[in-house]
Amino acid sequence: MSQKTRKRTQQQNVNDMFHTEEHKFESEIFNDVAPTAPIHMHFNVPQSQQDKEETNVSTAGDRANIALLMFLYVLQGIPLGLAGSIPMILSSRKVTYKQQAMFSFAFWPFSVKLLWAPLVDSIYWSKIGRRKSWLVPTQYLIGVFMIVLSSQIPSLLGETADGSVNITTLTCVFFAMNFLAATQDIAVDGWALTMLRRENVGWASTCNTVGQTTGYFLGNVVFLALESTDFCNKYLRSVPQLTGLVTLAGKVF
């Protein structure tokens, strides 16, 4: 083999090696950038009918307990709604902001109920039960408070001859009633954890929110609407009158 032929062969080998390395480098870059396999995402969407059947099965044994919880929470919300309507009534009687601020103390029991919550959980009469030992007395006492308050509301709100509002007594009465309602709330919250099955415990918070909101709505919004003379004369009566359909004394009673 001549020297010229040997050089041509060596040059061809160098060129082949260069092209091989270049192709290998491009392949590595392409494999790094492009995915080697497509990504598939699967979503299992349950059928609505199947969800309904599972919900019915899970709540079948606790529907009566859920209804009872809802009823108890509604009863708790009514005193709160009545107490929330008092500032609106006081503002129409030209009560000062200082007196209205004093009445706001009536809402404190729900804010500090954790102070006596351990007593409600630990002290009870075994013959009646851990929760009923507190539920039954608080319900009776709330009823007694409302009956007594219904006869004293006119004098407390200044609807008598002197026209003075007894804000101190009014605050103490509603403070005591909210204290009883807060105590009932502690007992009902604890009872909900044991009366419902484990998979239905989440319904307790639903009953709490819906029940108390409904009770507050009945004791506040509905009462203020029916107590308003303008609202009743405009929407509920054909012949205008000087008073609303209900009074605070009648609502409490």
PDB file of N, CA and C in Angstrom, residues 147-247:
ATOM      1  N   ILE A 147     -89.937  31.975  80.996  1.00  0.00           N
ATOM      2  CA  ILE A 147     -91.277  32.268  81.536  1.00  0.00           C
ATOM      3  C   ILE A 147     -91.233  33.474  82.464  1.00  0.00           C
ATOM      4  N   VAL A 148     -90.229  33.488  83.357  1.00  0.00           N
ATOM      5  CA  VAL A 148     -90.103  34.619  84.277  1.00  0.00           C
ATOM      6  C   VAL A 148     -89.756  35.898  83.512  1.00  0.00           C
ATOM      7  N   LEU A 149     -88.877  35.770  82.516  1.00  0.00           N
ATOM      8  CA  LEU A 149     -88.461  36.947  81.754  1.00  0.00           C
ATOM      9  C   LEU A 149     -89.619  37.543  80.962  1.00  0.00           C
ATOM     10  N   SER A 150     -90.534  36.704  80.499  1.00  0.00           N
ATOM     11  CA  SER A 150     -91.656  37.211  79.710  1.00  0.00           C
ATOM     12  C   SER A 150     -92.546  38.160  80.514  1.00  0.00           C
ATOM     13  N   SER A 151     -92.620  37.953  81.822  1.00  0.00           N
ATOM     14  CA  SER A 151     -93.444  38.842  82.654  1.00  0.00           C
ATOM     15  C   SER A 151     -92.711  40.106  83.084  1.00  0.00           C
ATOM     16  N   GLN A 152     -91.366  40.093  82.967  1.00  0.00           N
ATOM     17  CA  GLN A 152     -90.572  41.234  83.422  1.00  0.00           C
ATOM     18  C   GLN A 152     -90.001  42.071  82.277  1.00  0.00           C
ATOM     19  N   ILE A 153     -90.161  41.607  81.063  1.00  0.00           N
ATOM     20  CA  ILE A 153     -89.583  42.316  79.909  1.00  0.00           C
ATOM     21  C   ILE A 153     -90.085  43.756  79.795  1.00  0.00           C
ATOM     22  N   PRO A 154     -91.379  44.020  79.934  1.00  0.00           N
ATOM     23  CA  PRO A 154     -91.818  45.424  79.782  1.00  0.00           C
ATOM     24  C   PRO A 154     -91.129  46.391  80.735  1.00  0.00           C
ATOM     25  N   SER A 155     -90.958  45.986  81.988  1.00  0.00           N
ATOM     26  CA  SER A 155     -90.305  46.880  82.937  1.00  0.00           C
ATOM     27  C   SER A 155     -88.810  46.981  82.674  1.00  0.00           C
ATOM     28  N   LEU A 156     -88.178  45.884  82.232  1.00  0.00           N
ATOM     29  CA  LEU A 156     -86.738  45.920  81.958  1.00  0.00           C
ATOM     30  C   LEU A 156     -86.416  46.773  80.738  1.00  0.00           C
ATOM     31  N   LEU A 157     -87.296  46.815  79.762  1.00  0.00           N
ATOM     32  CA  LEU A 157     -87.063  47.587  78.541  1.00  0.00           C
ATOM     33  C   LEU A 157     -87.608  49.005  78.621  1.00  0.00           C
ATOM     34  N   GLY A 158     -88.122  49.397  79.785  1.00  0.00           N
ATOM     35  CA  GLY A 158     -88.587  50.767  79.949  1.00  0.00           C
ATOM     36  C   GLY A 158     -89.932  51.040  79.321  1.00  0.00           C
ATOM     37  N   GLU A 159     -90.777  50.019  79.232  1.00  0.00           N
ATOM     38  CA  GLU A 159     -92.109  50.212  78.653  1.00  0.00           C
ATOM     39  C   GLU A 159     -93.142  50.589  79.721  1.00  0.00           C
ATOM     40  N   THR A 160     -92.692  50.881  80.925  1.00  0.00           N
ATOM     41  CA  THR A 160     -93.578  51.301  82.004  1.00  0.00           C
ATOM     42  C   THR A 160     -93.669  52.829  82.040  1.00  0.00           C
ATOM     43  N   ALA A 161     -94.251  53.347  83.119  1.00  0.00           N
ATOM     44  CA  ALA A 161     -94.486  54.795  83.218  1.00  0.00           C
ATOM     45  C   ALA A 161     -93.179  55.589  83.288  1.00  0.00           C
ATOM     46  N   ASP A 162     -92.184  55.100  84.048  1.00  0.00           N
ATOM     47  CA  ASP A 162     -90.942  55.874  84.193  1.00  0.00           C
ATOM     48  C   ASP A 162     -90.109  55.864  82.912  1.00  0.00           C
ATOM     49  N   GLY A 163     -90.215  54.812  82.112  1.00  0.00           N
ATOM     50  CA  GLY A 163     -89.524  54.767  80.823  1.00  0.00           C
ATOM     51  C   GLY A 163     -88.034  54.513  80.890  1.00  0.00           C
ATOM     52  N   SER A 164     -87.507  54.068  82.036  1.00  0.00           N
ATOM     53  CA  SER A 164     -86.067  53.810  82.173  1.00  0.00           C
ATOM     54  C   SER A 164     -85.766  52.339  81.895  1.00  0.00           C
ATOM     55  N   VAL A 165     -84.682  52.102  81.170  1.00  0.00           N
ATOM     56  CA  VAL A 165     -84.261  50.742  80.825  1.00  0.00           C
ATOM     57  C   VAL A 165     -83.329  50.226  81.912  1.00  0.00           C
ATOM     58  N   ASN A 166     -83.654  49.081  82.482  1.00  0.00           N
ATOM     59  CA  ASN A 166     -82.823  48.466  83.521  1.00  0.00           C
ATOM     60  C   ASN A 166     -81.795  47.572  82.835  1.00  0.00           C
ATOM     61  N   ILE A 167     -80.722  48.169  82.350  1.00  0.00           N
ATOM     62  CA  ILE A 167     -79.748  47.443  81.546  1.00  0.00           C
ATOM     63  C   ILE A 167     -78.964  46.441  82.382  1.00  0.00           C
ATOM     64  N   THR A 168     -78.731  46.717  83.653  1.00  0.00           N
ATOM     65  CA  THR A 168     -77.957  45.806  84.504  1.00  0.00           C
ATOM     66  C   THR A 168     -78.704  44.503  84.720  1.00  0.00           C
ATOM     67  N   THR A 169     -79.968  44.583  85.098  1.00  0.00           N
ATOM     68  CA  THR A 169     -80.760  43.368  85.303  1.00  0.00           C
ATOM     69  C   THR A 169     -80.942  42.606  84.002  1.00  0.00           C
ATOM     70  N   LEU A 170     -81.155  43.327  82.913  1.00  0.00           N
ATOM     71  CA  LEU A 170     -81.321  42.689  81.613  1.00  0.00           C
ATOM     72  C   LEU A 170     -80.060  41.923  81.220  1.00  0.00           C
ATOM     73  N   THR A 171     -78.896  42.509  81.489  1.00  0.00           N
ATOM     74  CA  THR A 171     -77.639  41.838  81.171  1.00  0.00           C
ATOM     75  C   THR A 171     -77.450  40.595  82.024  1.00  0.00           C
ATOM     76  N   CYS A 172     -77.751  40.683  83.305  1.00  0.00           N
ATOM     77  CA  CYS A 172     -77.592  39.534  84.203  1.00  0.00           C
ATOM     78  C   CYS A 172     -78.515  38.385  83.810  1.00  0.00           C
ATOM     79  N   VAL A 173     -79.743  38.697  83.439  1.00  0.00           N
ATOM     80  CA  VAL A 173     -80.701  37.651  83.071  1.00  0.00           C
ATOM     81  C   VAL A 173     -80.250  36.924  81.810  1.00  0.00           C
ATOM     82  N   PHE A 174     -79.858  37.658  80.789  1.00  0.00           N
ATOM     83  CA  PHE A 174     -79.428  37.015  79.548  1.00  0.00           C
ATOM     84  C   PHE A 174     -78.066  36.352  79.706  1.00  0.00           C
ATOM     85  N   PHE A 175     -77.221  36.872  80.603  1.00  0.00           N
ATOM     86  CA  PHE A 175     -75.954  36.198  80.893  1.00  0.00           C
ATOM     87  C   PHE A 175     -76.222  34.823  81.489  1.00  0.00           C
ATOM     88  N   ALA A 176     -77.154  34.746  82.444  1.00  0.00           N
ATOM     89  CA  ALA A 176     -77.482  33.464  83.058  1.00  0.00           C
ATOM     90  C   ALA A 176     -78.100  32.504  82.038  1.00  0.00           C
ATOM     91  N   MET A 177     -78.959  33.012  81.167  1.00  0.00           N
ATOM     92  CA  MET A 177     -79.595  32.149  80.173  1.00  0.00           C
ATOM     93  C   MET A 177     -78.574  31.644  79.153  1.00  0.00           C
ATOM     94  N   ASN A 178     -77.642  32.497  78.742  1.00  0.00           N
ATOM     95  CA  ASN A 178     -76.594  32.050  77.828  1.00  0.00           C
ATOM     96  C   ASN A 178     -75.614  31.109  78.521  1.00  0.00           C
ATOM     97  N   PHE A 179     -75.434  31.274  79.825  1.00  0.00           N
ATOM     98  CA  PHE A 179     -74.600  30.335  80.575  1.00  0.00           C
ATOM     99  C   PHE A 179     -75.212  28.936  80.532  1.00  0.00           C
ATOM    100  N   LEU A 180     -76.521  28.849  80.702  1.00  0.00           N
ATOM    101  CA  LEU A 180     -77.197  27.555  80.622  1.00  0.00           C
ATOM    102  C   LEU A 180     -77.117  26.986  79.208  1.00  0.00           C
ATOM    103  N   ALA A 181     -77.294  27.842  78.210  1.00  0.00           N
ATOM    104  CA  ALA A 181     -77.198  27.376  76.825  1.00  0.00           C
ATOM    105  C   ALA A 181     -75.788  26.896  76.490  1.00  0.00           C
ATOM    106  N   ALA A 182     -74.761  27.574  77.003  1.00  0.00           N
ATOM    107  CA  ALA A 182     -73.374  27.148  76.780  1.00  0.00           C
ATOM    108  C   ALA A 182     -73.087  25.819  77.472  1.00  0.00           C
ATOM    109  N   THR A 183     -73.648  25.641  78.671  1.00  0.00           N
ATOM    110  CA  THR A 183     -73.483  24.368  79.378  1.00  0.00           C
ATOM    111  C   THR A 183     -74.151  23.238  78.602  1.00  0.00           C
ATOM    112  N   GLN A 184     -75.320  23.494  78.057  1.00  0.00           N
ATOM    113  CA  GLN A 184     -75.977  22.502  77.224  1.00  0.00           C
ATOM    114  C   GLN A 184     -75.143  22.192  75.988  1.00  0.00           C
ATOM    115  N   ASP A 185     -74.513  23.201  75.415  1.00  0.00           N
ATOM    116  CA  ASP A 185     -73.676  22.995  74.237  1.00  0.00           C
ATOM    117  C   ASP A 185     -72.503  22.071  74.558  1.00  0.00           C
ATOM    118  N   ILE A 186     -71.920  22.220  75.732  1.00  0.00           N
ATOM    119  CA  ILE A 186     -70.817  21.339  76.142  1.00  0.00           C
ATOM    120  C   ILE A 186     -71.299  19.898  76.232  1.00  0.00           C
ATOM    121  N   ALA A 187     -72.453  19.702  76.872  1.00  0.00           N
ATOM    122  CA  ALA A 187     -72.981  18.348  77.038  1.00  0.00           C
ATOM    123  C   ALA A 187     -73.357  17.721  75.695  1.00  0.00           C
ATOM    124  N   VAL A 188     -73.976  18.504  74.817  1.00  0.00           N
ATOM    125  CA  VAL A 188     -74.397  17.961  73.519  1.00  0.00           C
ATOM    126  C   VAL A 188     -73.187  17.628  72.655  1.00  0.00           C
ATOM    127  N   ASP A 189     -72.161  18.479  72.691  1.00  0.00           N
ATOM    128  CA  ASP A 189     -70.953  18.198  71.913  1.00  0.00           C
ATOM    129  C   ASP A 189     -70.301  16.896  72.361  1.00  0.00           C
ATOM    130  N   GLY A 190     -70.257  16.673  73.676  1.00  0.00           N
ATOM    131  CA  GLY A 190     -69.690  15.420  74.168  1.00  0.00           C
ATOM    132  C   GLY A 190     -70.566  14.227  73.856  1.00  0.00           C
ATOM    133  N   TRP A 191     -71.876  14.416  73.910  1.00  0.00           N
ATOM    134  CA  TRP A 191     -72.807  13.323  73.630  1.00  0.00           C
ATOM    135  C   TRP A 191     -72.740  12.904  72.169  1.00  0.00           C
ATOM    136  N   ALA A 192     -72.521  13.873  71.282  1.00  0.00           N
ATOM    137  CA  ALA A 192     -72.477  13.567  69.853  1.00  0.00           C
ATOM    138  C   ALA A 192     -71.349  12.603  69.510  1.00  0.00           C
ATOM    139  N   LEU A 193     -70.261  12.620  70.276  1.00  0.00           N
ATOM    140  CA  LEU A 193     -69.123  11.746  70.000  1.00  0.00           C
ATOM    141  C   LEU A 193     -69.408  10.305  70.356  1.00  0.00           C
ATOM    142  N   THR A 194     -70.380  10.062  71.237  1.00  0.00           N
ATOM    143  CA  THR A 194     -70.684   8.702  71.669  1.00  0.00           C
ATOM    144  C   THR A 194     -71.998   8.167  71.095  1.00  0.00           C
ATOM    145  N   MET A 195     -72.924   9.043  70.766  1.00  0.00           N
ATOM    146  CA  MET A 195     -74.208   8.579  70.267  1.00  0.00           C
ATOM    147  C   MET A 195     -74.168   8.255  68.774  1.00  0.00           C
ATOM    148  N   LEU A 196     -73.191   8.801  68.051  1.00  0.00           N
ATOM    149  CA  LEU A 196     -73.049   8.522  66.621  1.00  0.00           C
ATOM    150  C   LEU A 196     -71.960   7.486  66.397  1.00  0.00           C
ATOM    151  N   ARG A 197     -72.131   6.689  65.348  1.00  0.00           N
ATOM    152  CA  ARG A 197     -71.085   5.737  64.992  1.00  0.00           C
ATOM    153  C   ARG A 197     -69.849   6.466  64.480  1.00  0.00           C
ATOM    154  N   ARG A 198     -68.739   5.753  64.494  1.00  0.00           N
ATOM    155  CA  ARG A 198     -67.464   6.394  64.164  1.00  0.00           C
ATOM    156  C   ARG A 198     -67.495   7.037  62.783  1.00  0.00           C
ATOM    157  N   GLU A 199     -68.092   6.363  61.794  1.00  0.00           N
ATOM    158  CA  GLU A 199     -68.093   6.910  60.443  1.00  0.00           C
ATOM    159  C   GLU A 199     -69.060   8.073  60.277  1.00  0.00           C
ATOM    160  N   ASN A 200     -69.932   8.307  61.270  1.00  0.00           N
ATOM    161  CA  ASN A 200     -70.913   9.393  61.175  1.00  0.00           C
ATOM    162  C   ASN A 200     -70.637  10.539  62.147  1.00  0.00           C
ATOM    163  N   VAL A 201     -69.480  10.525  62.806  1.00  0.00           N
ATOM    164  CA  VAL A 201     -69.171  11.583  63.770  1.00  0.00           C
ATOM    165  C   VAL A 201     -69.095  12.948  63.083  1.00  0.00           C
ATOM    166  N   GLY A 202     -68.717  12.970  61.819  1.00  0.00           N
ATOM    167  CA  GLY A 202     -68.644  14.237  61.095  1.00  0.00           C
ATOM    168  C   GLY A 202     -69.979  14.950  60.989  1.00  0.00           C
ATOM    169  N   TRP A 203     -71.087  14.202  61.121  1.00  0.00           N
ATOM    170  CA  TRP A 203     -72.408  14.825  61.075  1.00  0.00           C
ATOM    171  C   TRP A 203     -72.650  15.716  62.289  1.00  0.00           C
ATOM    172  N   ALA A 204     -71.909  15.522  63.368  1.00  0.00           N
ATOM    173  CA  ALA A 204     -72.108  16.331  64.572  1.00  0.00           C
ATOM    174  C   ALA A 204     -71.808  17.797  64.304  1.00  0.00           C
ATOM    175  N   SER A 205     -70.725  18.078  63.590  1.00  0.00           N
ATOM    176  CA  SER A 205     -70.392  19.473  63.278  1.00  0.00           C
ATOM    177  C   SER A 205     -71.415  20.083  62.329  1.00  0.00           C
ATOM    178  N   THR A 206     -71.951  19.262  61.419  1.00  0.00           N
ATOM    179  CA  THR A 206     -72.996  19.757  60.519  1.00  0.00           C
ATOM    180  C   THR A 206     -74.250  20.132  61.304  1.00  0.00           C
ATOM    181  N   CYS A 207     -74.641  19.261  62.232  1.00  0.00           N
ATOM    182  CA  CYS A 207     -75.811  19.558  63.066  1.00  0.00           C
ATOM    183  C   CYS A 207     -75.582  20.800  63.915  1.00  0.00           C
ATOM    184  N   ASN A 208     -74.362  20.956  64.426  1.00  0.00           N
ATOM    185  CA  ASN A 208     -74.040  22.133  65.238  1.00  0.00           C
ATOM    186  C   ASN A 208     -74.199  23.414  64.427  1.00  0.00           C
ATOM    187  N   THR A 209     -73.593  23.439  63.254  1.00  0.00           N
ATOM    188  CA  THR A 209     -73.633  24.653  62.434  1.00  0.00           C
ATOM    189  C   THR A 209     -75.048  24.965  61.950  1.00  0.00           C
ATOM    190  N   VAL A 210     -75.702  23.964  61.372  1.00  0.00           N
ATOM    191  CA  VAL A 210     -77.040  24.193  60.814  1.00  0.00           C
ATOM    192  C   VAL A 210     -78.056  24.453  61.922  1.00  0.00           C
ATOM    193  N   GLY A 211     -77.976  23.678  63.015  1.00  0.00           N
ATOM    194  CA  GLY A 211     -78.947  23.821  64.098  1.00  0.00           C
ATOM    195  C   GLY A 211     -78.855  25.163  64.809  1.00  0.00           C
ATOM    196  N   GLN A 212     -77.659  25.558  65.199  1.00  0.00           N
ATOM    197  CA  GLN A 212     -77.510  26.832  65.893  1.00  0.00           C
ATOM    198  C   GLN A 212     -77.826  28.018  64.981  1.00  0.00           C
ATOM    199  N   THR A 213     -77.459  27.904  63.713  1.00  0.00           N
ATOM    200  CA  THR A 213     -77.792  28.987  62.775  1.00  0.00           C
ATOM    201  C   THR A 213     -79.302  29.104  62.600  1.00  0.00           C
ATOM    202  N   THR A 214     -79.985  27.965  62.513  1.00  0.00           N
ATOM    203  CA  THR A 214     -81.448  27.987  62.384  1.00  0.00           C
ATOM    204  C   THR A 214     -82.090  28.575  63.634  1.00  0.00           C
ATOM    205  N   GLY A 215     -81.607  28.160  64.812  1.00  0.00           N
ATOM    206  CA  GLY A 215     -82.155  28.708  66.051  1.00  0.00           C
ATOM    207  C   GLY A 215     -81.903  30.196  66.185  1.00  0.00           C
ATOM    208  N   TYR A 216     -80.707  30.625  65.813  1.00  0.00           N
ATOM    209  CA  TYR A 216     -80.407  32.061  65.864  1.00  0.00           C
ATOM    210  C   TYR A 216     -81.298  32.837  64.892  1.00  0.00           C
ATOM    211  N   PHE A 217     -81.528  32.264  63.725  1.00  0.00           N
ATOM    212  CA  PHE A 217     -82.388  32.914  62.733  1.00  0.00           C
ATOM    213  C   PHE A 217     -83.816  33.054  63.262  1.00  0.00           C
ATOM    214  N   LEU A 218     -84.316  32.006  63.919  1.00  0.00           N
ATOM    215  CA  LEU A 218     -85.678  32.070  64.463  1.00  0.00           C
ATOM    216  C   LEU A 218     -85.773  33.078  65.610  1.00  0.00           C
ATOM    217  N   GLY A 219     -84.741  33.115  66.454  1.00  0.00           N
ATOM    218  CA  GLY A 219     -84.787  34.006  67.609  1.00  0.00           C
ATOM    219  C   GLY A 219     -84.412  35.442  67.310  1.00  0.00           C
ATOM    220  N   ASN A 220     -83.796  35.682  66.194  1.00  0.00           N
ATOM    221  CA  ASN A 220     -83.331  37.038  65.873  1.00  0.00           C
ATOM    222  C   ASN A 220     -84.056  37.618  64.660  1.00  0.00           C
ATOM    223  N   VAL A 221     -83.788  37.065  63.488  1.00  0.00           N
ATOM    224  CA  VAL A 221     -84.314  37.653  62.251  1.00  0.00           C
ATOM    225  C   VAL A 221     -85.830  37.540  62.191  1.00  0.00           C
ATOM    226  N   VAL A 222     -86.349  36.338  62.446  1.00  0.00           N
ATOM    227  CA  VAL A 222     -87.795  36.143  62.377  1.00  0.00           C
ATOM    228  C   VAL A 222     -88.507  36.985  63.432  1.00  0.00           C
ATOM    229  N   PHE A 223     -87.940  37.013  64.641  1.00  0.00           N
ATOM    230  CA  PHE A 223     -88.574  37.798  65.706  1.00  0.00           C
ATOM    231  C   PHE A 223     -88.581  39.289  65.377  1.00  0.00           C
ATOM    232  N   LEU A 224     -87.435  39.824  64.931  1.00  0.00           N
ATOM    233  CA  LEU A 224     -87.369  41.253  64.622  1.00  0.00           C
ATOM    234  C   LEU A 224     -88.307  41.628  63.473  1.00  0.00           C
ATOM    235  N   ALA A 225     -88.467  40.711  62.516  1.00  0.00           N
ATOM    236  CA  ALA A 225     -89.387  40.998  61.410  1.00  0.00           C
ATOM    237  C   ALA A 225     -90.836  41.032  61.894  1.00  0.00           C
ATOM    238  N   LEU A 226     -91.208  40.059  62.722  1.00  0.00           N
ATOM    239  CA  LEU A 226     -92.596  40.012  63.219  1.00  0.00           C
ATOM    240  C   LEU A 226     -92.856  41.067  64.288  1.00  0.00           C
ATOM    241  N   GLU A 227     -91.800  41.567  64.935  1.00  0.00           N
ATOM    242  CA  GLU A 227     -91.966  42.600  65.948  1.00  0.00           C
ATOM    243  C   GLU A 227     -92.044  43.996  65.336  1.00  0.00           C
ATOM    244  N   SER A 228     -91.551  44.115  64.093  1.00  0.00           N
ATOM    245  CA  SER A 228     -91.540  45.408  63.425  1.00  0.00           C
ATOM    246  C   SER A 228     -92.943  45.779  62.937  1.00  0.00           C
ATOM    247  N   THR A 229     -93.396  46.943  63.349  1.00  0.00           N
ATOM    248  CA  THR A 229     -94.721  47.415  62.914  1.00  0.00           C
ATOM    249  C   THR A 229     -94.736  47.708  61.423  1.00  0.00           C
ATOM    250  N   ASP A 230     -93.687  48.323  60.910  1.00  0.00           N
ATOM    251  CA  ASP A 230     -93.620  48.658  59.494  1.00  0.00           C
ATOM    252  C   ASP A 230     -93.635  47.404  58.621  1.00  0.00           C
ATOM    253  N   PHE A 231     -92.854  46.401  59.006  1.00  0.00           N
ATOM    254  CA  PHE A 231     -92.795  45.166  58.209  1.00  0.00           C
ATOM    255  C   PHE A 231     -94.150  44.464  58.194  1.00  0.00           C
ATOM    256  N   CYS A 232     -94.779  44.351  59.354  1.00  0.00           N
ATOM    257  CA  CYS A 232     -96.070  43.664  59.434  1.00  0.00           C
ATOM    258  C   CYS A 232     -97.159  44.414  58.665  1.00  0.00           C
ATOM    259  N   ASN A 233     -97.171  45.731  58.787  1.00  0.00           N
ATOM    260  CA  ASN A 233     -98.195  46.503  58.079  1.00  0.00           C
ATOM    261  C   ASN A 233     -98.000  46.469  56.565  1.00  0.00           C
ATOM    262  N   LYS A 234     -96.761  46.357  56.126  1.00  0.00           N
ATOM    263  CA  LYS A 234     -96.484  46.399  54.696  1.00  0.00           C
ATOM    264  C   LYS A 234     -96.672  45.043  54.031  1.00  0.00           C
ATOM    265  N   TYR A 235     -96.258  43.958  54.706  1.00  0.00           N
ATOM    266  CA  TYR A 235     -96.229  42.657  54.061  1.00  0.00           C
ATOM    267  C   TYR A 235     -97.241  41.651  54.613  1.00  0.00           C
ATOM    268  N   LEU A 236     -97.675  41.813  55.827  1.00  0.00           N
ATOM    269  CA  LEU A 236     -98.479  40.764  56.458  1.00  0.00           C
ATOM    270  C   LEU A 236     -99.895  41.194  56.817  1.00  0.00           C
ATOM    271  N   ARG A 237    -100.233  42.458  56.699  1.00  0.00           N
ATOM    272  CA  ARG A 237    -101.552  42.939  57.091  1.00  0.00           C
ATOM    273  C   ARG A 237    -102.211  43.706  55.955  1.00  0.00           C
ATOM    274  N   SER A 238    -103.500  43.603  55.942  1.00  0.00           N
ATOM    275  CA  SER A 238    -104.267  44.423  55.002  1.00  0.00           C
ATOM    276  C   SER A 238    -104.731  45.723  55.649  1.00  0.00           C
ATOM    277  N   VAL A 239    -104.876  45.696  56.980  1.00  0.00           N
ATOM    278  CA  VAL A 239    -105.272  46.887  57.738  1.00  0.00           C
ATOM    279  C   VAL A 239    -104.124  47.248  58.678  1.00  0.00           C
ATOM    280  N   PRO A 240    -103.492  48.393  58.550  1.00  0.00           N
ATOM    281  CA  PRO A 240    -102.363  48.768  59.409  1.00  0.00           C
ATOM    282  C   PRO A 240    -102.774  48.868  60.875  1.00  0.00           C
ATOM    283  N   GLN A 241    -101.822  48.489  61.753  1.00  0.00           N
ATOM    284  CA  GLN A 241    -102.020  48.603  63.189  1.00  0.00           C
ATOM    285  C   GLN A 241    -100.797  49.255  63.809  1.00  0.00           C
ATOM    286  N   LEU A 242    -100.871  49.516  65.112  1.00  0.00           N
ATOM    287  CA  LEU A 242     -99.814  50.260  65.790  1.00  0.00           C
ATOM    288  C   LEU A 242     -98.693  49.383  66.322  1.00  0.00           C
ATOM    289  N   THR A 243     -98.876  48.078  66.343  1.00  0.00           N
ATOM    290  CA  THR A 243     -97.858  47.162  66.874  1.00  0.00           C
ATOM    291  C   THR A 243     -97.606  46.040  65.873  1.00  0.00           C
ATOM    292  N   GLY A 244     -96.534  45.278  66.121  1.00  0.00           N
ATOM    293  CA  GLY A 244     -96.233  44.140  65.298  1.00  0.00           C
ATOM    294  C   GLY A 244     -97.057  42.918  65.682  1.00  0.00           C
ATOM    295  N   LEU A 245     -96.766  41.807  65.019  1.00  0.00           N
ATOM    296  CA  LEU A 245     -97.516  40.587  65.319  1.00  0.00           C
ATOM    297  C   LEU A 245     -97.113  39.979  66.648  1.00  0.00           C
ATOM    298  N   VAL A 246     -95.861  40.145  67.049  1.00  0.00           N
ATOM    299  CA  VAL A 246     -95.374  39.577  68.311  1.00  0.00           C
ATOM    300  C   VAL A 246     -94.606  40.657  69.063  1.00  0.00           C
ATOM    301  N   THR A 247     -94.436  40.417  70.362  1.00  0.00           N
ATOM    302  CA  THR A 247     -93.600  41.265  71.219  1.00  0.00           C
ATOM    303  C   THR A 247     -92.509  40.388  71.817  1.00  0.00           C
TER     304      THR A 247
END
